[in-house]
Every structure is written in structure tokens, then in C-alpha cells.
PDB file of C-alpha atoms in Angstrom:
ATOM      1  CA  ASP J  27      13.881 264.275  99.515  1.00 46.00           C
ATOM      2  CA  ALA J  28      12.088 261.284  98.002  1.00 51.00           C
ATOM      3  CA  GLN J  29      11.462 263.152  94.744  1.00 51.00           C
ATOM      4  CA  GLN J  30      15.002 264.453  94.206  1.00 50.00           C
ATOM      5  CA  ASP J  31      18.399 262.924  93.604  1.00 58.00           C
ATOM      6  CA  PHE J  32      20.432 265.165  95.910  1.00 59.00           C
ATOM      7  CA  ALA J  33      23.928 264.911  97.395  1.00 64.00           C
ATOM      8  CA  PHE J  34      25.575 267.270  99.889  1.00 63.00           C
ATOM      9  CA  SER J  35      28.894 267.073 101.708  1.00 66.00           C
ATOM     10  CA  ILE J  36      31.044 269.228 103.992  1.00 65.00           C
ATOM     11  CA  ASP J  37      34.805 268.665 104.041  1.00 64.00           C
ATOM     12  CA  HIS J  38      35.343 269.457 107.737  1.00 57.00           C
ATOM     13  CA  CYS J  39      32.782 269.874 110.511  1.00 56.00           C
ATOM     14  CA  SER J  40      35.043 270.999 113.344  1.00 54.00           C
ATOM     15  CA  ASP J  41      34.388 274.603 114.333  1.00 54.00           C
ATOM     16  CA  VAL J  42      32.223 275.118 111.234  1.00 52.00           C
ATOM     17  CA  ALA J  43      30.632 278.296 112.563  1.00 53.00           C
ATOM     18  CA  SER J  44      33.687 280.532 112.575  1.00 54.00           C
ATOM     19  CA  HIS J  45      35.825 279.173 109.762  1.00 63.00           C
ATOM     20  CA  THR J  46      35.598 278.736 106.033  1.00 71.00           C
ATOM     21  CA  PHE J  47      34.791 275.223 104.895  1.00 70.00           C
ATOM     22  CA  ASN J  48      34.224 273.627 101.523  1.00 77.00           C
ATOM     23  CA  ILE J  49      30.915 272.138 100.446  1.00 77.00           C
ATOM     24  CA  ARG J  50      29.767 270.109  97.466  1.00 80.00           C
ATOM     25  CA  ALA J  51      26.128 269.861  96.430  1.00 79.00           C
ATOM     26  CA  ALA J  52      24.667 268.138  93.386  1.00 81.00           C
ATOM     27  CA  MET J  53      21.219 267.183  92.160  1.00 80.00           C
ATOM     28  CA  ILE J  54      19.267 266.130  89.095  1.00 81.00           C
ATOM     29  CA  LEU J  55      16.298 268.403  88.396  1.00 82.00           C
ATOM     30  CA  ARG J  56      12.917 266.696  88.330  1.00 80.00           C
ATOM     31  CA  HIS J  57      11.260 270.034  87.455  1.00 83.00           C
ATOM     32  CA  SER J  58      12.385 272.957  85.280  1.00 84.00           C
ATOM     33  CA  ILE J  59      13.408 276.234  86.915  1.00 84.00           C
ATOM     34  CA  LYS J  60      11.876 279.134  85.016  1.00 88.00           C
ATOM     35  CA  GLU J  61      11.019 280.821  88.311  1.00 90.00           C
ATOM     36  CA  LEU J  62      12.377 279.767  91.697  1.00 88.00           C
ATOM     37  CA  TYR J  63      11.274 280.870  95.144  1.00 90.00           C
ATOM     38  CA  ALA J  64      13.066 280.206  98.435  1.00 89.00           C
ATOM     39  CA  LYS J  65      11.549 279.999 101.894  1.00 93.00           C
ATOM     40  CA  LEU J  66      13.878 279.622 104.857  1.00 89.00           C
ATOM     41  CA  ASP J  67      12.790 279.055 108.442  1.00 92.00           C
ATOM     42  CA  LEU J  68      15.106 279.395 111.436  1.00 89.00           C
ATOM     43  CA  ILE J  69      13.989 277.059 114.203  1.00 89.00           C
ATOM     44  CA  ILE J  70      15.588 277.351 117.636  1.00 86.00           C
ATOM     45  CA  ASN J  71      14.868 274.711 120.262  1.00 82.00           C
ATOM     46  CA  GLY J  72      11.781 273.579 118.321  1.00 83.00           C
ATOM     47  CA  LYS J  73      10.233 277.039 117.750  1.00 89.00           C
ATOM     48  CA  THR J  74      10.246 278.953 114.460  1.00 91.00           C
ATOM     49  CA  VAL J  75      11.751 282.357 115.222  1.00 89.00           C
ATOM     50  CA  LEU J  76      12.375 283.722 111.717  1.00 89.00           C
ATOM     51  CA  THR J  77      10.961 283.139 108.228  1.00 93.00           C
ATOM     52  CA  TYR J  78      12.641 284.537 105.130  1.00 92.00           C
ATOM     53  CA  LYS J  79      11.284 284.434 101.549  1.00 93.00           C
ATOM     54  CA  GLU J  80      13.023 285.508  98.353  1.00 89.00           C
ATOM     55  CA  THR J  81      12.610 285.196  94.584  1.00 90.00           C
ATOM     56  CA  LEU J  82      15.798 283.636  93.231  1.00 86.00           C
ATOM     57  CA  CYS J  83      14.847 283.162  89.568  1.00 89.00           C
ATOM     58  CA  GLY J  84      12.328 285.026  87.450  1.00 86.00           C
ATOM     59  CA  GLN J  85      12.039 288.223  85.446  1.00 81.00           C
ATOM     60  CA  GLY J  86      14.771 290.515  86.746  1.00 78.00           C
ATOM     61  CA  HIS J  87      15.594 288.151  89.630  1.00 73.00           C
ATOM     62  CA  ASP J  88      18.130 285.731  88.141  1.00 73.00           C
ATOM     63  CA  LYS J  89      20.433 285.583  91.161  1.00 71.00           C
ATOM     64  CA  LEU J  90      21.708 282.044  90.586  1.00 72.00           C
ATOM     65  CA  ILE J  91      23.667 280.489  87.723  1.00 75.00           C
ATOM     66  CA  PHE J  92      21.182 277.633  87.400  1.00 77.00           C
ATOM     67  CA  CYS J  93      18.140 279.822  86.679  1.00 83.00           C
ATOM     68  CA  GLY J  94      16.518 278.549  83.480  1.00 86.00           C
ATOM     69  CA  LYS J  95      17.750 274.957  83.856  1.00 86.00           C
ATOM     70  CA  LYS J  96      15.454 272.268  82.465  1.00 88.00           C
ATOM     71  CA  LYS J  97      14.063 269.056  83.910  1.00 87.00           C
ATOM     72  CA  GLY J  98      16.717 266.321  83.828  1.00 86.00           C
ATOM     73  CA  GLU J  99      19.702 268.689  83.925  1.00 87.00           C
ATOM     74  CA  HIS J 100      22.316 268.404  86.641  1.00 84.00           C
ATOM     75  CA  LEU J 101      23.074 271.143  89.166  1.00 79.00           C
ATOM     76  CA  TYR J 102      26.466 271.171  90.853  1.00 80.00           C
ATOM     77  CA  TYR J 103      28.150 273.572  93.263  1.00 78.00           C
ATOM     78  CA  GLU J 104      31.541 273.198  94.870  1.00 82.00           C
ATOM     79  CA  GLY J 105      33.238 275.924  96.818  1.00 81.00           C
ATOM     80  CA  PRO J 106      33.929 277.694 100.079  1.00 79.00           C
ATOM     81  CA  VAL J 107      31.306 278.837 102.575  1.00 71.00           C
ATOM     82  CA  THR J 108      32.029 281.145 105.513  1.00 70.00           C
ATOM     83  CA  LEU J 109      29.370 281.687 108.156  1.00 63.00           C
ATOM     84  CA  GLY J 110      31.400 284.195 110.175  1.00 62.00           C
ATOM     85  CA  ILE J 111      29.564 283.494 113.430  1.00 62.00           C
ATOM     86  CA  LYS J 112      31.777 284.065 116.482  1.00 65.00           C
ATOM     87  CA  GLU J 113      29.797 281.888 118.873  1.00 67.00           C
ATOM     88  CA  ILE J 114      26.655 279.775 118.721  1.00 66.00           C
ATOM     89  CA  PRO J 115      24.712 279.764 122.016  1.00 71.00           C
ATOM     90  CA  GLN J 116      23.759 276.363 123.372  1.00 75.00           C
ATOM     91  CA  GLY J 117      20.664 274.757 121.888  1.00 77.00           C
ATOM     92  CA  ASP J 118      19.237 273.070 118.804  1.00 81.00           C
ATOM     93  CA  TYR J 119      19.214 275.149 115.612  1.00 82.00           C
ATOM     94  CA  THR J 120      17.545 274.091 112.375  1.00 87.00           C
ATOM     95  CA  ILE J 121      17.424 275.927 109.071  1.00 85.00           C
ATOM     96  CA  SER J 122      14.609 274.554 106.961  1.00 88.00           C
ATOM     97  CA  ALA J 123      14.892 275.442 103.268  1.00 87.00           C
ATOM     98  CA  ARG J 124      12.184 274.931 100.640  1.00 89.00           C
ATOM     99  CA  LEU J 125      12.608 275.816  96.953  1.00 87.00           C
ATOM    100  CA  THR J 126       9.522 275.912  94.720  1.00 90.00           C
ATOM    101  CA  ASN J 127       9.095 276.733  91.041  1.00 88.00           C
ATOM    102  CA  GLU J 128       6.507 278.823  89.168  1.00 89.00           C
ATOM    103  CA  ASP J 129       3.954 275.998  89.465  1.00 89.00           C
ATOM    104  CA  GLN J 130       4.452 275.877  93.267  1.00 90.00           C
ATOM    105  CA  VAL J 131       6.074 272.445  92.828  1.00 87.00           C
ATOM    106  CA  LEU J 132       8.730 271.579  95.395  1.00 86.00           C
ATOM    107  CA  VAL J 133      12.059 271.566  93.520  1.00 82.00           C
ATOM    108  CA  ALA J 134      14.308 270.923  96.521  1.00 80.00           C
ATOM    109  CA  CYS J 135      14.173 270.933 100.283  1.00 82.00           C
ATOM    110  CA  ALA J 136      16.711 270.501 103.044  1.00 80.00           C
ATOM    111  CA  ASP J 137      16.918 270.778 106.809  1.00 82.00           C
ATOM    112  CA  PHE J 138      20.289 271.681 108.331  1.00 79.00           C
ATOM    113  CA  THR J 139      20.608 271.084 112.075  1.00 79.00           C
ATOM    114  CA  VAL J 140      23.290 272.220 114.530  1.00 74.00           C
ATOM    115  CA  LYS J 141      23.223 270.959 118.101  1.00 73.00           C
ATOM    116  CA  ASN J 142      25.452 272.869 120.487  1.00 70.00           C
ATOM    117  CA  TYR J 143      25.666 271.560 124.048  1.00 67.00           C
ATOM    118  CA  LEU J 144      29.249 272.247 125.012  1.00 62.00           C
ATOM    119  CA  ASP J 145      30.120 272.166 128.712  1.00 55.00           C
ATOM    120  CA  TYR J 146      32.247 275.114 129.778  1.00 45.00           C
TER     121      TYR J 146
END
């Protein structure tokens, strides 16, 4: 994102879907997080098939350790992630994530794409 300093890495990409893998993500906040809202879209082969919205930070909704962080502070996460998916059907899959604050300002965004075209 042109308005964020964001870094993301995955230790191993082989067979990511069914195994645990370690990620690291870091960013410098350009906007404070008093309230934070997430919108996730699942896009399969170019078509949005699912949209999910959730309040992550706000009164009674502080689900993340970085709720309340101020502009200029650093966010950092390092740890394991397990998707637990047995098999991904062939196709292009994109998860589009948008995080906005109480002023509807885009705090962070990311698109994660998996392309699965294995020949059996």
C-alpha cells in the first residue's frame, strides 16, 4: 500500500494449505486505531463469492492486542498460522482484506492470492 510501511513474510510456501507455517508481519501506523473495522472478500476465479465484515477494535470489541495504538507506532506479529484445509480445488483464489478506522480511513490493505493448477 502506498500509504503504509508494511512487511509480510512466510517461512515456507510448500503445501501451505494443510500445514502450520510461520509468518511475520510488521507496519508503521499512519493513522491511530481507536476503532478498527475489517472487510474481507473471497474472490474465486475473478468473482467475489463471499464478503465478511467485523469490528476488531472499539467499545467492547477489542479483539486484537494493537487496539488503541497511535499514529507512528509499530505493529509486529510473528507466529504460527494453520489453515487446516485438506485440499484446495483448482483455480485462482484471492482474499482481499481492508482495515479502516473510525474515520473510515484505510489503515491497511492486502490481497493474498493462491493459484492452484496442479495436474493429476
